[in-house]
CSV table of C-alpha atoms in Angstrom, one decimal:
chain,number,residue,atom,x,y,z
T,21,MET,CA,148.8,193.3,110.7
T,22,GLN,CA,148.5,190.4,107.2
T,23,THR,CA,146.1,192.0,105.0
T,24,GLN,CA,143.3,189.2,104.0
T,25,THR,CA,143.6,188.0,100.4
T,26,ARG,CA,140.5,189.3,98.5
T,27,ARG,CA,138.5,186.8,95.8
T,28,CYS,CA,136.2,187.2,93.3
T,29,GLU,CA,132.0,187.1,94.6
T,30,LYS,CA,131.7,184.8,91.9
T,31,CYS,CA,134.6,182.9,90.6
T,32,GLY,CA,137.0,183.3,93.7
T,33,ALA,CA,139.8,184.7,91.8
T,34,ARG,CA,142.2,187.0,93.9
T,35,LEU,CA,141.5,190.4,93.6
T,36,ALA,CA,144.2,193.1,93.1
T,37,ARG,CA,143.9,195.2,96.8
T,38,ASP,CA,143.6,198.3,95.2
T,39,ARG,CA,141.3,196.9,93.1
T,40,VAL,CA,137.1,198.7,94.0
T,41,SER,CA,135.0,196.0,93.1
T,42,ASN,CA,134.0,192.5,94.6
T,43,HIS,CA,134.0,191.1,91.6
T,44,CYS,CA,137.1,190.4,88.6
T,45,GLY,CA,137.6,191.9,85.1
T,46,PRO,CA,135.7,189.0,83.8
T,47,CYS,CA,132.7,188.1,86.4
T,48,LEU,CA,132.2,191.6,86.8
T,49,ARG,CA,131.7,192.0,82.4
T,50,VAL,CA,129.1,188.9,82.6
T,51,LEU,CA,127.4,190.9,85.5
T,52,ILE,CA,127.2,194.4,83.5
T,53,ALA,CA,126.4,192.6,80.6
T,54,ASN,CA,123.2,191.0,82.0
T,55,GLU,CA,123.0,188.8,78.7
T,56,ALA,CA,121.3,185.4,78.1
T,57,PRO,CA,124.3,182.8,78.0
T,58,SER,CA,125.5,180.8,74.6
T,59,GLN,CA,123.4,177.6,74.7
T,60,PRO,CA,125.4,174.0,73.1
T,61,ASP,CA,123.1,172.4,70.6
T,62,THR,CA,122.1,169.8,72.6
T,63,PHE,CA,120.2,172.6,74.6
T,64,TRP,CA,118.1,173.8,71.3
T,65,ALA,CA,117.6,169.6,70.7
T,66,ALA,CA,115.4,169.0,73.7
T,67,GLU,CA,111.8,168.3,73.4
T,68,SER,CA,110.5,171.2,75.4
T,69,ILE,CA,112.6,173.9,73.0
T,70,ALA,CA,111.6,172.2,69.9
T,71,ALA,CA,108.1,171.6,70.6
T,72,ALA,CA,107.9,175.3,71.7
T,73,LEU,CA,109.4,176.4,68.3
T,74,ASP,CA,107.5,174.1,66.1
T,75,ALA,CA,104.1,175.6,67.7
T,76,ARG,CA,105.7,178.6,66.6
T,77,HIS,CA,104.8,180.5,70.4
T,78,PHE,CA,107.6,181.8,71.9
T,79,GLY,CA,105.7,182.1,75.1
T,80,GLN,CA,106.5,178.5,75.3
T,81,LEU,CA,109.5,178.9,74.2
T,82,PHE,CA,110.1,181.5,77.5
T,83,ALA,CA,108.7,178.7,79.7
T,84,ALA,CA,111.0,175.6,78.3
T,85,TYR,CA,113.8,177.9,78.2
T,86,ARG,CA,114.0,178.5,81.8
T,87,ARG,CA,113.5,175.0,83.2
T,88,GLU,CA,116.3,173.5,80.5
T,89,SER,CA,119.2,176.0,81.8
T,90,ASN,CA,121.2,174.9,84.6
T,91,PRO,CA,121.0,176.2,87.2
T,92,HIS,CA,117.4,177.0,86.4
T,93,VAL,CA,116.5,180.9,85.2
T,94,SER,CA,113.7,182.8,86.6
T,95,GLN,CA,110.9,184.8,84.8
T,96,ALA,CA,112.5,188.0,86.2
T,97,ALA,CA,116.1,187.2,85.4
T,98,LEU,CA,114.3,186.2,81.7
T,99,GLY,CA,112.2,189.3,81.9
T,100,ARG,CA,116.1,191.3,82.1
T,101,TRP,CA,117.6,189.6,79.1
T,102,LEU,CA,114.7,190.5,77.2
T,103,GLY,CA,113.2,194.0,78.1
T,104,LEU,CA,110.5,192.9,79.9
T,105,THR,CA,108.9,192.8,83.5
T,106,GLN,CA,108.3,189.8,85.2
T,107,ALA,CA,104.3,189.9,84.8
T,108,GLN,CA,104.8,190.5,81.1
T,109,VAL,CA,106.5,187.3,80.8
T,110,SER,CA,104.2,185.1,82.8
T,111,ARG,CA,101.5,186.3,81.0
T,112,LEU,CA,103.3,184.7,77.3
T,113,GLU,CA,104.4,181.9,79.0
T,114,ALA,CA,101.0,181.3,81.0
T,115,PRO,CA,98.6,178.1,79.9
T,116,GLY,CA,96.3,179.0,76.6
T,117,ALA,CA,97.8,182.7,75.5
T,118,ARG,CA,97.9,183.6,72.1
T,119,PRO,CA,101.5,182.5,71.1
T,120,PRO,CA,103.1,186.9,70.3
T,121,CYS,CA,103.4,187.4,66.5
T,122,ASN,CA,104.9,190.9,66.4
T,123,LEU,CA,107.8,190.3,64.5
T,124,VAL,CA,110.0,193.4,65.7
T,125,ASN,CA,109.9,192.1,69.3
T,126,LEU,CA,110.3,188.0,68.3
T,127,ASP,CA,113.3,189.6,66.0
T,128,ARG,CA,114.6,191.1,69.6
T,129,TRP,CA,113.8,188.6,72.0
T,130,ALA,CA,115.4,185.8,69.5
T,131,LYS,CA,118.7,187.7,69.3
T,132,ALA,CA,118.7,188.4,73.1
T,133,LEU,CA,118.2,184.2,73.6
T,134,GLN,CA,120.7,183.6,70.8
T,135,VAL,CA,117.8,181.2,69.2
T,136,PRO,CA,119.6,180.0,66.4
T,137,PRO,CA,118.5,181.4,62.8
T,138,ALA,CA,118.1,177.7,61.3
T,139,LEU,CA,115.4,176.7,63.5
T,140,LEU,CA,112.9,180.3,63.6
T,141,TRP,CA,109.9,181.0,61.1
T,142,PHE,CA,111.5,184.1,60.3
T,143,SER,CA,114.2,185.4,60.2
T,144,VAL,CA,116.6,187.9,62.1
T,145,SER,CA,118.5,191.4,60.8
T,146,HIS,CA,121.8,190.0,63.1
T,147,THR,CA,123.2,187.4,64.9
T,148,PRO,CA,125.8,187.3,67.8
T,149,ASN,CA,128.2,185.3,65.6
T,150,GLU,CA,128.1,188.2,62.8
T,151,LEU,CA,128.5,190.8,65.4
T,152,ALA,CA,131.9,189.5,66.6
T,153,GLY,CA,133.0,188.5,63.2
T,154,SER,CA,135.9,186.4,63.3
T,155,GLY,CA,134.1,184.7,66.0
T,156,ASP,CA,136.5,186.5,68.8
T,157,GLU,CA,135.1,187.3,72.0
T,158,ILE,CA,133.9,190.8,71.5
T,159,SER,CA,131.5,192.3,74.0
T,160,LEU,CA,128.1,193.9,72.7
T,161,GLU,CA,129.7,197.4,74.0
T,162,ARG,CA,132.5,197.1,72.6
T,163,VAL,CA,131.5,197.1,69.2
T,164,GLN,CA,128.9,199.3,69.4
T,165,ARG,CA,131.5,201.6,70.7
T,166,ARG,CA,133.4,201.0,67.4
T,167,GLN,CA,130.9,201.2,65.4
T,168,PHE,CA,130.3,204.7,66.7
T,169,PHE,CA,133.7,206.0,66.5
T,170,ARG,CA,133.6,204.9,62.9
T,171,THR,CA,130.5,206.4,62.3
T,172,ALA,CA,131.3,209.9,64.4
T,173,GLY,CA,134.1,210.3,61.4
T,174,VAL,CA,132.1,209.7,58.4
T,175,GLY,CA,129.3,211.9,59.6
T,176,ALA,CA,132.6,214.7,61.1
T,177,THR,CA,134.0,215.3,57.2
T,178,ALA,CA,130.7,215.0,55.7
T,179,ILE,CA,130.2,217.5,52.4
T,180,GLY,CA,127.4,218.5,50.6
T,181,ALA,CA,125.4,218.2,53.5
T,182,SER,CA,122.9,221.4,52.9
T,183,LEU,CA,121.5,219.9,49.8
T,184,LEU,CA,119.3,217.3,52.1
T,185,GLY,CA,117.8,219.5,54.3
T,186,ALA,CA,114.1,221.0,54.6
T,187,GLY,CA,114.7,223.8,52.3
T,188,ALA,CA,116.9,221.7,49.6
T,189,THR,CA,113.9,222.2,47.0
T,190,VAL,CA,114.2,226.0,47.5
T,191,ALA,CA,116.2,227.2,44.3
T,192,ALA,CA,119.5,229.2,45.6
T,193,GLY,CA,119.0,232.9,46.0
T,194,SER,CA,114.7,232.3,46.1
T,195,PRO,CA,114.4,231.8,50.0
T,196,LYS,CA,111.2,230.8,51.3
T,197,PRO,CA,109.2,234.2,52.0
T,198,ARG,CA,108.1,234.3,55.8
T,199,SER,CA,106.0,236.9,57.5
T,200,THR,CA,107.3,239.4,59.8
T,201,ASP,CA,106.0,238.3,63.0
T,202,VAL,CA,107.6,234.3,62.3
T,203,GLU,CA,110.8,236.7,61.8
T,204,ILE,CA,110.4,238.1,65.0
T,205,VAL,CA,109.3,235.4,66.7
T,206,ARG,CA,112.2,233.3,65.1
T,207,ASP,CA,115.2,235.6,66.3
T,208,MET,CA,113.5,236.2,69.9
T,209,THR,CA,113.7,232.4,70.1
T,210,ALA,CA,117.7,232.5,69.0
T,211,THR,CA,118.1,235.0,71.7
T,212,PHE,CA,116.8,233.2,74.3
T,213,ARG,CA,118.3,230.0,73.3
T,214,ARG,CA,121.9,231.4,72.9
T,215,LEU,CA,121.6,232.6,76.5
T,216,ASP,CA,119.9,229.8,77.6
T,217,ASN,CA,123.2,227.3,76.2
T,218,ARG,CA,125.8,229.9,77.3
T,219,PHE,CA,124.3,231.0,81.1
T,220,GLY,CA,121.9,228.5,81.4
T,221,GLY,CA,118.5,229.0,82.8
T,222,GLY,CA,118.8,231.1,85.5
T,223,HIS,CA,120.7,233.9,84.0
T,224,SER,CA,118.7,237.7,84.9
T,225,ARG,CA,115.1,237.4,84.3
T,226,ALA,CA,115.5,234.6,82.0
T,227,THR,CA,112.0,232.9,83.1
T,228,THR,CA,110.1,236.2,83.2
T,229,THR,CA,110.9,237.9,79.8
T,230,ILE,CA,110.2,234.6,78.0
T,231,THR,CA,107.1,234.6,79.8
T,232,ASN,CA,106.0,238.1,79.4
T,233,TYR,CA,106.9,237.7,75.4
T,234,LEU,CA,104.8,234.7,75.1
T,235,THR,CA,101.6,236.4,77.1
T,236,SER,CA,101.8,239.4,75.5
T,237,THR,CA,103.0,239.1,71.9
T,238,VAL,CA,103.3,235.1,70.6
T,239,ALA,CA,99.6,234.1,72.0
T,240,PRO,CA,97.5,237.6,69.9
T,241,MET,CA,99.4,236.7,66.9
T,242,LEU,CA,98.3,232.9,67.3
T,243,LYS,CA,94.8,233.9,67.8
T,244,ASP,CA,95.0,235.7,64.7
T,245,THR,CA,92.3,234.0,61.9
T,246,THR,CA,92.6,236.0,59.1
T,247,ARG,CA,96.9,234.3,57.5
T,248,LYS,CA,96.6,232.3,55.1
T,249,ALA,CA,97.3,228.7,56.0
T,250,ALA,CA,100.4,228.5,55.3
T,251,ALA,CA,101.7,231.6,56.8
T,252,ARG,CA,99.6,230.3,60.4
T,253,GLU,CA,101.7,227.3,60.0
T,254,GLU,CA,104.4,228.9,59.7
T,255,LEU,CA,103.9,230.9,62.9
T,256,LEU,CA,102.7,227.7,64.7
T,257,GLY,CA,106.3,226.6,64.3
T,258,ALA,CA,108.1,229.2,65.5
T,259,ALA,CA,106.3,229.4,68.4
T,260,ALA,CA,106.5,225.6,69.3
T,261,GLU,CA,110.1,226.4,69.5
T,262,LEU,CA,110.1,229.4,71.4
T,263,HIS,CA,107.8,226.7,73.8
T,264,GLN,CA,110.4,224.6,74.1
T,265,VAL,CA,112.8,227.1,75.1
T,266,ALA,CA,111.2,228.4,77.7
T,267,GLY,CA,110.5,225.0,78.7
T,268,TRP,CA,113.8,224.5,78.7
T,269,ILE,CA,114.3,227.2,81.0
T,270,ALA,CA,111.9,226.5,83.5
T,271,PHE,CA,113.8,223.1,83.8
T,272,ASP,CA,116.8,225.0,84.1
T,273,VAL,CA,115.6,227.3,87.0
T,274,GLY,CA,113.7,224.2,89.4
T,275,ASN,CA,110.3,224.5,87.6
T,276,ALA,CA,109.3,221.2,86.5
T,277,ALA,CA,106.0,221.8,86.4
T,278,GLU,CA,106.3,224.9,84.2
T,279,GLY,CA,108.4,223.4,82.4
T,280,GLN,CA,106.4,219.8,81.8
T,281,ARG,CA,103.4,222.5,80.9
T,282,ARG,CA,105.2,224.4,78.0
T,283,LEU,CA,107.4,221.0,76.2
T,284,ARG,CA,103.1,220.2,76.1
T,285,ASP,CA,102.4,223.3,74.8
T,286,ALA,CA,104.7,223.1,72.3
T,287,LEU,CA,103.8,219.8,71.4
T,288,LYS,CA,100.9,221.0,70.9
T,289,LEU,CA,101.3,224.1,68.3
T,290,SER,CA,103.9,221.6,66.2
T,291,GLN,CA,101.1,218.7,65.3
T,292,ASP,CA,99.0,221.7,64.8
T,293,ALA,CA,101.7,223.1,62.7
T,294,GLY,CA,102.0,219.8,60.9
T,295,ASP,CA,105.4,219.6,61.5
T,296,ASP,CA,106.8,215.8,62.2
T,297,ALA,CA,110.5,217.1,62.9
T,298,LEU,CA,109.8,219.6,66.1
T,299,GLU,CA,107.1,216.7,67.1
T,300,ALA,CA,109.6,214.8,67.3
T,301,GLU,CA,111.6,217.1,69.0
T,302,MET,CA,109.2,217.9,71.5
T,303,LEU,CA,108.5,214.5,72.3
T,304,ALA,CA,112.2,213.6,72.8
T,305,ALA,CA,112.4,216.7,74.9
T,306,MET,CA,109.5,215.0,76.9
T,307,SER,CA,111.5,212.1,77.0
T,308,HIS,CA,114.9,213.6,78.2
T,309,HIS,CA,113.7,215.0,81.1
T,310,ALA,CA,111.3,212.3,82.1
T,311,ALA,CA,114.8,210.3,83.1
T,312,PHE,CA,116.3,212.9,84.7
T,313,ASN,CA,113.7,213.1,86.8
T,314,GLY,CA,113.3,209.6,88.0
T,315,ALA,CA,111.0,208.0,85.8
T,316,PRO,CA,112.2,205.6,83.3
T,317,GLU,CA,109.0,203.7,81.8
T,318,VAL,CA,108.0,207.6,81.0
T,319,ALA,CA,111.4,208.5,79.2
T,320,VAL,CA,110.9,205.4,77.6
T,321,ASP,CA,107.3,205.8,76.5
T,322,MET,CA,108.0,209.3,75.2
T,323,ALA,CA,111.0,208.0,73.2
T,324,LEU,CA,109.2,205.2,70.9
T,325,ALA,CA,107.0,207.9,70.7
T,326,ALA,CA,109.5,210.4,69.4
T,327,ARG,CA,111.2,207.2,67.3
T,328,ARG,CA,107.8,206.6,65.5
T,329,THR,CA,107.4,210.4,64.4
T,330,SER,CA,111.4,211.6,63.6
T,331,LYS,CA,110.6,208.2,60.9
T,332,ARG,CA,108.2,210.2,59.3
T,333,SER,CA,110.3,213.5,59.4
T,334,GLY,CA,113.3,212.1,57.1
T,335,LEU,CA,116.0,213.4,59.7
T,336,ALA,CA,118.5,211.2,60.8
T,337,ALA,CA,120.0,213.1,63.7
T,338,LEU,CA,116.6,213.0,65.2
T,339,GLN,CA,115.9,209.2,64.7
T,340,ALA,CA,119.5,209.1,66.0
T,341,GLU,CA,118.4,211.4,69.2
T,342,ALA,CA,115.3,209.4,69.8
T,343,ALA,CA,117.0,205.8,69.8
T,344,VAL,CA,119.6,206.7,72.5
T,345,LEU,CA,117.0,208.2,74.7
T,346,GLU,CA,115.3,205.1,74.6
T,347,ALA,CA,118.1,203.2,75.2
T,348,HIS,CA,118.7,205.8,78.4
T,349,GLY,CA,115.5,204.8,79.6
T,350,HIS,CA,115.8,200.9,79.3
T,351,ALA,CA,118.8,201.5,81.0
T,352,LEU,CA,117.3,203.0,84.3
T,353,GLN,CA,115.3,200.2,84.2
T,354,GLY,CA,118.1,197.5,84.1
T,355,ASN,CA,116.6,196.5,80.6
T,356,THR,CA,120.4,195.5,79.1
T,357,SER,CA,119.2,193.7,76.3
T,358,ALA,CA,116.9,196.6,75.4
T,359,CYS,CA,119.0,199.1,75.3
T,360,PHE,CA,121.9,197.6,73.5
T,361,ALA,CA,119.3,197.1,70.5
T,362,ALA,CA,118.2,201.0,71.2
T,363,LEU,CA,121.5,201.6,70.8
T,364,GLN,CA,122.0,200.0,67.0
T,365,GLU,CA,119.2,202.0,66.3
T,366,ALA,CA,121.0,205.2,67.0
T,367,GLU,CA,124.3,204.0,65.4
T,368,ARG,CA,122.5,203.1,62.5
T,369,ALA,CA,121.0,206.5,62.3
T,370,PHE,CA,124.3,208.4,63.1
T,371,GLU,CA,125.8,206.9,59.8
T,372,ARG,CA,123.1,208.6,58.1
T,373,PHE,CA,123.8,211.7,59.4
T,374,SER,CA,125.0,215.0,57.9
T,375,PRO,CA,125.6,218.2,59.8
T,376,GLY,CA,123.8,220.9,58.8
T,377,ALA,CA,120.8,218.4,56.7
T,378,GLY,CA,118.2,220.0,58.9
T,379,PRO,CA,116.1,223.2,60.3
T,380,ALA,CA,118.6,225.8,62.2
T,381,TRP,CA,117.4,224.6,66.2
T,382,LEU,CA,118.6,221.1,65.2
T,383,ASN,CA,122.3,222.6,65.0
T,384,TYR,CA,123.2,221.3,68.6
T,385,PHE,CA,122.9,217.5,67.3
T,386,ASP,CA,127.0,216.6,66.7
T,387,GLY,CA,128.9,213.4,67.7
T,388,ALA,CA,130.2,215.4,70.7
T,389,TYR,CA,125.5,215.4,71.6
T,390,LEU,CA,125.1,212.2,71.1
T,391,SER,CA,128.8,211.0,72.7
T,392,ALA,CA,126.8,212.6,75.7
T,393,LYS,CA,123.8,210.3,75.3
T,394,PHE,CA,125.7,207.2,74.8
T,395,ALA,CA,128.2,208.2,77.8
T,396,HIS,CA,124.9,208.5,80.4
T,397,VAL,CA,123.9,205.5,79.1
T,398,PHE,CA,126.9,202.8,79.7
T,399,ARG,CA,127.0,204.6,83.3
T,400,ASP,CA,123.7,204.3,84.2
T,401,LEU,CA,124.0,200.2,83.1
T,402,GLY,CA,127.4,200.2,85.0
T,403,SER,CA,129.7,200.2,82.3
T,404,ALA,CA,132.2,203.0,83.8
T,405,ALA,CA,135.2,202.4,81.7
T,406,GLU,CA,132.9,202.5,78.8
T,407,ALA,CA,130.8,205.9,79.7
T,408,GLU,CA,133.8,208.0,80.4
T,409,GLN,CA,135.5,207.3,76.7
T,410,PHE,CA,132.0,208.5,75.8
T,411,ALA,CA,132.4,211.1,78.3
T,412,ARG,CA,135.3,212.4,77.4
T,413,ARG,CA,134.4,213.1,73.4
T,414,SER,CA,131.7,215.2,74.8
T,415,LEU,CA,133.5,217.9,75.2
T,416,GLY,CA,134.9,218.4,71.1
T,417,MET,CA,131.4,220.4,71.5
T,418,ASP,CA,131.3,224.1,70.1
T,419,ASP,CA,131.7,227.4,71.6
T,420,GLY,CA,128.4,228.3,72.6
T,421,TYR,CA,127.5,226.0,74.8
T,422,GLU,CA,128.6,226.6,78.2
T,423,ARG,CA,126.0,225.0,80.1
T,424,GLY,CA,126.3,221.7,78.3
T,425,ARG,CA,130.2,221.7,79.2
T,426,LEU,CA,129.4,221.9,82.7
T,427,PHE,CA,127.1,218.9,82.5
T,428,ASN,CA,129.4,217.6,80.5
T,429,THR,CA,132.0,217.6,82.6
T,430,ALA,CA,130.5,216.4,85.7
T,431,LEU,CA,129.5,214.1,83.7
T,432,LEU,CA,133.4,212.7,83.2
T,433,ALA,CA,134.3,213.3,87.1
T,434,SER,CA,131.4,210.9,87.4
T,435,THR,CA,132.4,207.9,85.3
T,436,LEU,CA,135.8,208.5,86.7
T,437,ALA,CA,134.6,208.5,91.1
T,438,ASP,CA,132.9,205.0,89.6
T,439,GLN,CA,135.6,203.8,89.2
T,440,GLY,CA,137.1,204.7,91.8
T,441,ARG,CA,139.7,207.4,90.4
T,442,VAL,CA,140.0,209.9,93.1
T,443,ASP,CA,142.1,212.3,92.2
T,444,GLU,CA,140.8,212.5,88.2
T,445,ALA,CA,137.8,212.6,89.8
T,446,CYS,CA,137.9,215.3,91.8
T,447,VAL,CA,139.9,217.6,88.9
T,448,GLU,CA,137.3,217.4,86.7
T,449,ALA,CA,134.4,218.1,89.0
T,450,ALA,CA,136.4,220.7,90.9
T,451,ALA,CA,137.0,222.2,86.9
T,452,ALA,CA,132.9,221.7,86.5
T,453,VAL,CA,132.5,224.0,90.5
T,454,ARG,CA,134.4,226.5,88.8
T,455,MET,CA,131.6,226.9,85.3
T,456,SER,CA,129.1,227.0,87.9
T,457,GLU,CA,130.2,230.7,88.9
T,458,HIS,CA,128.9,231.3,85.6
T,459,VAL,CA,126.2,228.8,84.0
T,460,ARG,CA,123.1,229.0,86.4
T,461,SER,CA,121.0,225.9,86.1
T,462,ILE,CA,120.4,223.8,88.6
T,463,ARG,CA,120.7,221.0,86.2
T,464,GLY,CA,124.4,221.2,86.6
T,465,GLY,CA,124.1,221.9,90.6
T,466,ALA,CA,122.2,218.3,90.5
T,467,TYR,CA,125.2,216.9,87.9
T,468,LEU,CA,127.4,218.1,90.6
T,469,ALA,CA,125.5,216.6,93.5
T,470,ASP,CA,125.5,213.4,91.5
T,471,VAL,CA,129.8,213.7,91.0
T,472,GLY,CA,129.7,214.5,94.9
T,473,ARG,CA,127.3,211.3,95.8
T,474,ARG,CA,129.3,208.7,93.6
T,475,LEU,CA,132.9,210.2,95.5
T,476,GLY,CA,130.9,209.4,99.0
T,477,PRO,CA,132.3,206.5,99.6
T,478,HIS,CA,136.1,208.1,99.9
T,479,ARG,CA,134.5,211.2,101.9
T,480,ALA,CA,137.6,210.6,104.1
T,481,ASP,CA,140.4,211.5,101.8
T,482,HIS,CA,141.4,214.8,101.4
T,483,ARG,CA,141.3,215.3,97.9
T,484,VAL,CA,137.4,215.1,98.0
T,485,ARG,CA,137.1,217.0,101.8
T,486,ALA,CA,138.2,219.7,99.2
T,487,LEU,CA,135.8,220.0,96.9
T,488,TYR,CA,132.9,219.0,99.1
T,489,ALA,CA,134.4,222.8,100.4
T,490,GLN,CA,134.1,224.2,96.6
T,491,MET,CA,131.0,222.1,96.3
T,492,ASP,CA,129.4,223.8,99.6
T,493,ALA,CA,130.9,227.7,98.7
T,494,ALA,CA,129.0,227.0,95.6
T,495,GLY,CA,125.8,226.4,97.3
T,496,VAL,CA,126.1,222.0,95.3
T,497,PRO,CA,124.6,220.1,98.0
T,498,THR,CA,127.3,217.4,99.5
T,499,PRO,CA,127.0,213.8,101.7
T,500,VAL,CA,127.1,214.2,105.1
T,501,GLN,CA,130.4,214.1,106.5
T,502,ARG,CA,131.3,210.8,109.0
């Protein structure tokens, strides 16, 4: 029997027989980008558009833009381009509504709609033509990916980074004095963190041990009111770090409520210590776990708070991390425009990053770590091919982060599964399953289960069935066989 020719649902172009998507490449890129189209000069010269711009009222501009577009654009679609909800667009467009005046928002909206800069009453930070350079039609994702890899190379070869760290003002040979109590807490924290990164939070009695230490040793230290202010601030910071590690361990064994409580405690201790860097780190951790647990609005809110605090800290690594976490929250909501704006901020911060320029607890941050975050963002935007490139780069991590290697290997497998590359996806997923034998992590199991779900459409394939058997043996849930 002759196979029926498949055609793109959008433009009608003929599709290859082995293509998974129901859209051709060009149409799929448009769907993924979810961006406002370029408009001709005659569009911007329309009377309603000109009146809105003369009134300096973006709410009126939104309404005029939607009416003048052919076909008309809905408030929901416009909101997706702008990173707004339909209700927010409606409120801004309402008769009598005050014109929005936040320049950060105006700048972002102008760029999203590609409003010609000459028509605006303010200067925008960049234009689409500037991004494209010579005028070639290069997608924003590709521009950002190219810039990221270039800046990643600069960051990896930076020298003199230790001169920019928090302790740069301390003279060589004159280390800042610390109390014995603080040193003990920091040493215990380092031990728990190292075990957590290597073996996962589920390693032998980790939760009980760290909880007992916090209760029996750290809590009494914090109640001691005889310490001088400087010594107390150091102890508060050290305790915040330990509470954070306890939070990660709790999340790793599936106790989300305990994890959230520990992170809240860590945030409060950081604030009491007056440590902006630690405060930003705790807010970033909260954003990360909100995204993991399917609460993208909370993830964005926490990331925005982390961005504000990280700017006060002056640490480029924290600024880059907070920005990419915001991007992930927007990606999960489908707010592509806001997502790309945050990704660009992450890139700008990464350009300023120097390895070693920061406290010891920030040593996990590098190009591989940020690549994993970018991979999550692009995967959750539906751009699996872009995500794959970042996922592969994320595997260039240092030794001692076996749990992260498990996560990132499963992440790579998920990007391959989304592209219909079943054999490669199964190979990577099987490698991650083998890693799970030595890393006890509920989150690791969740990453693997997600790969299994993405391979669900191919469950009849013998390679997928073999992978599911490996997952079942490792205690990872798999899709129900049909």
